[in-house]
mmCIF file of C-alpha atoms in Angstrom:
data_model
loop_
_atom_site.group_PDB
_atom_site.id
_atom_site.type_symbol
_atom_site.label_atom_id
_atom_site.label_comp_id
_atom_site.label_asym_id
_atom_site.label_seq_id
_atom_site.Cartn_x
_atom_site.Cartn_y
_atom_site.Cartn_z
ATOM 1 C CA MET A 1 67.161 100.908 138.556
ATOM 2 C CA PRO A 2 69.882 98.310 137.851
ATOM 3 C CA VAL A 3 71.533 98.277 134.424
ATOM 4 C CA ASP A 4 72.194 94.960 132.770
ATOM 5 C CA SER A 5 75.602 94.628 131.206
ATOM 6 C CA LEU A 6 76.109 92.530 128.142
ATOM 7 C CA PRO A 7 78.036 89.327 128.637
ATOM 8 C CA ILE A 8 81.204 88.988 126.574
ATOM 9 C CA ARG A 9 79.689 86.258 124.414
ATOM 10 C CA ASP A 10 77.037 88.707 123.197
ATOM 11 C CA SER A 11 79.538 91.333 122.058
ATOM 12 C CA SER A 12 80.156 91.794 118.365
ATOM 13 C CA ILE A 13 82.343 89.332 116.509
ATOM 14 C CA HIS A 14 84.836 92.118 115.793
ATOM 15 C CA LEU A 15 85.359 92.871 119.458
ATOM 16 C CA ARG A 16 85.674 89.196 120.342
ATOM 17 C CA LEU A 17 88.255 88.684 117.585
ATOM 18 C CA LEU A 18 90.178 91.743 118.713
ATOM 19 C CA ARG A 19 90.142 90.564 122.331
ATOM 20 C CA GLN A 20 91.352 87.122 121.302
ATOM 21 C CA TYR A 21 94.064 88.604 119.088
ATOM 22 C CA LEU A 22 95.308 90.788 121.965
ATOM 23 C CA ILE A 23 95.407 87.807 124.319
ATOM 24 C CA LEU A 24 97.360 85.744 121.781
ATOM 25 C CA LEU A 25 99.639 88.679 121.024
ATOM 26 C CA LYS A 26 100.535 88.970 124.695
ATOM 27 C CA LYS A 27 100.986 85.230 125.294
ATOM 28 C CA TYR A 28 102.611 84.254 121.967
ATOM 29 C CA PRO A 29 103.862 87.410 120.222
ATOM 30 C CA VAL A 30 106.079 85.834 117.556
ATOM 31 C CA VAL A 31 103.650 83.042 116.673
ATOM 32 C CA THR A 32 100.689 85.435 116.545
ATOM 33 C CA LYS A 33 102.538 87.906 114.319
ATOM 34 C CA SER A 34 103.809 85.063 112.116
ATOM 35 C CA VAL A 35 100.371 83.518 111.580
ATOM 36 C CA THR A 36 98.872 86.955 110.899
ATOM 37 C CA SER A 37 101.669 87.672 108.415
ATOM 38 C CA GLY A 38 101.118 84.357 106.670
ATOM 39 C CA ILE A 39 97.384 84.908 106.297
ATOM 40 C CA LEU A 40 97.670 88.503 105.091
ATOM 41 C CA SER A 41 100.527 87.661 102.696
ATOM 42 C CA ALA A 42 98.434 84.931 101.088
ATOM 43 C CA LEU A 43 95.468 87.304 100.860
ATOM 44 C CA GLY A 44 97.704 89.888 99.160
ATOM 45 C CA ASN A 45 98.721 87.343 96.549
ATOM 46 C CA LEU A 46 95.112 86.285 96.002
ATOM 47 C CA LEU A 47 94.115 89.943 95.652
ATOM 48 C CA SER A 48 96.764 90.358 92.956
ATOM 49 C CA GLN A 49 95.496 87.318 91.095
ATOM 50 C CA ILE A 50 91.854 88.422 91.313
ATOM 51 C CA LEU A 51 92.744 91.889 90.011
ATOM 52 C CA GLU A 52 94.686 90.273 87.147
ATOM 53 C CA VAL A 53 91.711 88.056 86.246
ATOM 54 C CA LYS A 54 89.365 91.073 86.223
ATOM 55 C CA LYS A 55 91.820 93.094 84.130
ATOM 56 C CA ARG A 56 92.131 90.277 81.589
ATOM 57 C CA ALA A 57 88.357 89.785 81.444
ATOM 58 C CA LYS A 58 87.854 93.513 80.860
ATOM 59 C CA ASN A 59 90.279 93.361 77.917
ATOM 60 C CA GLY A 60 88.667 90.203 76.512
ATOM 61 C CA ILE A 61 91.693 88.024 77.302
ATOM 62 C CA PRO A 62 91.026 84.549 78.709
ATOM 63 C CA ALA A 63 91.884 84.456 82.399
ATOM 64 C CA GLU A 64 94.040 81.853 84.076
ATOM 65 C CA GLU A 65 92.774 80.006 87.119
ATOM 66 C CA ILE A 66 93.671 81.241 90.584
ATOM 67 C CA ASP A 67 97.087 79.818 91.503
ATOM 68 C CA MET A 68 96.672 78.453 95.005
ATOM 69 C CA ALA A 69 100.319 77.353 95.015
ATOM 70 C CA GLY A 70 101.304 81.023 94.610
ATOM 71 C CA ALA A 71 99.136 82.032 97.554
ATOM 72 C CA THR A 72 100.645 79.171 99.555
ATOM 73 C CA ARG A 73 104.182 80.405 98.807
ATOM 74 C CA TYR A 74 103.239 83.861 100.077
ATOM 75 C CA ALA A 75 101.679 82.317 103.178
ATOM 76 C CA ILE A 76 104.879 80.370 103.849
ATOM 77 C CA TYR A 77 106.969 83.497 103.364
ATOM 78 C CA GLY A 78 104.757 85.512 105.721
ATOM 79 C CA LEU A 79 104.653 82.761 108.335
ATOM 80 C CA PHE A 80 108.358 81.917 108.431
ATOM 81 C CA ILE A 81 110.038 85.144 107.292
ATOM 82 C CA THR A 82 107.893 88.287 107.520
ATOM 83 C CA GLY A 83 106.363 87.640 110.940
ATOM 84 C CA PRO A 84 109.472 86.637 112.893
ATOM 85 C CA VAL A 85 111.947 88.921 111.103
ATOM 86 C CA SER A 86 109.689 91.958 111.464
ATOM 87 C CA HIS A 87 108.985 91.185 115.122
ATOM 88 C CA TYR A 88 112.674 91.064 116.034
ATOM 89 C CA PHE A 89 113.577 94.021 113.818
ATOM 90 C CA TYR A 90 111.058 96.288 115.552
ATOM 91 C CA GLN A 91 112.080 95.015 118.984
ATOM 92 C CA LEU A 92 115.762 95.655 118.266
ATOM 93 C CA MET A 93 114.984 99.072 116.831
ATOM 94 C CA GLU A 94 113.482 100.037 120.192
ATOM 95 C CA VAL A 95 116.693 98.991 121.942
ATOM 96 C CA TRP A 96 119.102 100.499 119.412
ATOM 97 C CA MET A 97 117.173 103.750 118.995
ATOM 98 C CA PRO A 98 115.060 104.497 122.046
ATOM 99 C CA SER A 99 112.496 107.266 121.875
ATOM 100 C CA THR A 100 114.652 109.244 124.318
ATOM 101 C CA ASP A 101 117.211 109.767 121.541
ATOM 102 C CA PRO A 102 116.535 113.254 120.092
ATOM 103 C CA TYR A 103 117.185 112.006 116.538
ATOM 104 C CA CYS A 104 115.402 108.670 116.863
ATOM 105 C CA ILE A 105 112.697 109.591 114.340
ATOM 106 C CA VAL A 106 115.250 110.197 111.593
ATOM 107 C CA LYS A 107 117.533 107.331 112.628
ATOM 108 C CA ARG A 108 114.691 104.805 112.703
ATOM 109 C CA LEU A 109 113.404 105.837 109.321
ATOM 110 C CA LEU A 110 116.880 105.706 107.783
ATOM 111 C CA LEU A 111 117.574 102.276 109.283
ATOM 112 C CA ASP A 112 114.293 100.964 107.941
ATOM 113 C CA ARG A 113 114.478 102.524 104.487
ATOM 114 C CA VAL A 114 118.220 102.258 103.720
ATOM 115 C CA VAL A 115 119.157 98.989 105.442
ATOM 116 C CA PHE A 116 116.065 96.911 106.211
ATOM 117 C CA ALA A 117 113.967 97.542 103.073
ATOM 118 C CA PRO A 118 116.647 96.615 100.486
ATOM 119 C CA GLY A 119 117.721 93.556 102.468
ATOM 120 C CA PHE A 120 114.184 92.383 103.136
ATOM 121 C CA LEU A 121 113.233 92.787 99.480
ATOM 122 C CA LEU A 122 116.338 90.813 98.452
ATOM 123 C CA LEU A 123 115.349 88.101 100.932
ATOM 124 C CA PHE A 124 111.834 88.086 99.441
ATOM 125 C CA TYR A 125 113.187 87.531 95.931
ATOM 126 C CA PHE A 126 115.577 84.821 97.126
ATOM 127 C CA VAL A 127 113.034 82.868 99.199
ATOM 128 C CA MET A 128 110.341 83.110 96.528
ATOM 129 C CA ASN A 129 112.844 81.784 93.987
ATOM 130 C CA ILE A 130 113.496 78.792 96.254
ATOM 131 C CA LEU A 131 109.786 78.216 96.905
ATOM 132 C CA GLU A 132 109.165 78.308 93.153
ATOM 133 C CA ALA A 133 111.906 75.648 92.763
ATOM 134 C CA LYS A 134 113.852 77.842 90.355
ATOM 135 C CA GLY A 135 117.605 78.026 89.918
ATOM 136 C CA TRP A 136 120.225 80.693 90.394
ATOM 137 C CA LEU A 137 119.943 81.978 86.813
ATOM 138 C CA ASP A 138 116.228 82.628 87.306
ATOM 139 C CA PHE A 139 117.035 84.490 90.514
ATOM 140 C CA GLU A 140 119.602 86.677 88.730
ATOM 141 C CA LYS A 141 117.164 87.345 85.902
ATOM 142 C CA LYS A 142 114.389 88.418 88.311
ATOM 143 C CA MET A 143 116.821 90.591 90.246
ATOM 144 C CA LYS A 144 118.033 92.328 87.104
ATOM 145 C CA SER A 145 114.575 92.762 85.611
ATOM 146 C CA SER A 146 112.552 93.934 88.599
ATOM 147 C CA TYR A 147 114.458 94.356 91.894
ATOM 148 C CA TRP A 148 115.456 97.994 91.385
ATOM 149 C CA THR A 149 111.957 98.898 90.154
ATOM 150 C CA ALA A 150 110.388 97.165 93.147
ATOM 151 C CA LEU A 151 112.817 98.810 95.588
ATOM 152 C CA LYS A 152 112.077 102.300 94.221
ATOM 153 C CA MET A 153 108.351 101.562 94.497
ATOM 154 C CA ASN A 154 108.950 100.292 98.036
ATOM 155 C CA TRP A 155 110.609 103.566 98.975
ATOM 156 C CA LYS A 156 107.743 105.558 97.444
ATOM 157 C CA VAL A 157 104.905 103.522 98.938
ATOM 158 C CA TRP A 158 106.300 102.386 102.270
ATOM 159 C CA THR A 159 108.191 105.455 103.493
ATOM 160 C CA PRO A 160 105.180 107.424 104.781
ATOM 161 C CA PHE A 161 103.619 104.295 106.284
ATOM 162 C CA GLN A 162 106.855 103.242 107.944
ATOM 163 C CA PHE A 163 107.403 106.754 109.288
ATOM 164 C CA ILE A 164 104.064 106.435 111.079
ATOM 165 C CA ASN A 165 104.632 102.810 112.024
ATOM 166 C CA ILE A 166 108.083 103.065 113.598
ATOM 167 C CA ASN A 167 107.497 106.359 115.357
ATOM 168 C CA PHE A 168 103.867 106.370 116.470
ATOM 169 C CA VAL A 169 102.471 102.820 116.477
ATOM 170 C CA PRO A 170 103.112 100.879 119.715
ATOM 171 C CA VAL A 171 105.811 98.264 119.118
ATOM 172 C CA GLN A 172 103.479 95.295 119.704
ATOM 173 C CA PHE A 173 101.224 96.456 116.840
ATOM 174 C CA ARG A 174 103.898 97.386 114.277
ATOM 175 C CA VAL A 175 103.926 94.024 112.512
ATOM 176 C CA LEU A 176 100.124 94.097 112.245
ATOM 177 C CA PHE A 177 100.187 97.672 110.902
ATOM 178 C CA ALA A 178 102.853 96.723 108.355
ATOM 179 C CA ASN A 179 100.891 93.582 107.428
ATOM 180 C CA MET A 180 97.821 95.651 106.618
ATOM 181 C CA VAL A 181 99.863 97.811 104.246
ATOM 182 C CA ALA A 182 101.649 94.696 102.966
ATOM 183 C CA LEU A 183 98.331 93.186 101.938
ATOM 184 C CA PHE A 184 98.371 95.613 99.013
ATOM 185 C CA TRP A 185 102.167 95.653 98.683
ATOM 186 C CA TYR A 186 102.265 91.887 98.106
ATOM 187 C CA ALA A 187 99.584 92.297 95.468
ATOM 188 C CA TYR A 188 101.966 94.715 93.726
ATOM 189 C CA LEU A 189 104.999 92.431 94.167
ATOM 190 C CA ALA A 190 103.120 89.432 92.824
ATOM 191 C CA SER A 191 102.304 91.354 89.667
ATOM 192 C CA VAL A 192 105.793 92.857 89.176
ATOM 193 C CA ARG A 193 107.609 89.538 89.655
ATOM 194 C CA LYS A 194 105.731 87.895 86.722
#
């Protein structure tokens, strides 16, 4: 008795989206990772704002409206900074520290945590300051008031995820993996930078 197979168009939306993402990832890796980063960065900012509204409402404090300009700034940062920078960082890491190196696990984690994380966080503060049309004094003030706190939180939150990401996730999926974690990380950063 013959078995009918399901045509692709009848498969679930999740599978079709995944298939399309994989095709785009193969054909246009930097653009795909950049667009994904932009979308998830904006969603992280919106998540932060929604949580803030709920927290204020719970405490009887009037809530501010959702700041779409803030979400747009995060989208711009994800699109033009997070996506491309992360793509090339992970690609270079594979070249600089191949898995054949007996100490690659430790070296990769140290490179990410000691060099990349502080620099990337500094870049985040700097670019956000520009996108907010603020001056150098505002940048210095934000750096002094929250950079060290945010960096320590980065080391606490990101280290286990990055250990998994840079050592066990295939290189083409590392930006996506980091973006999924960053969804919540950007919610934290949006609240700490206020």
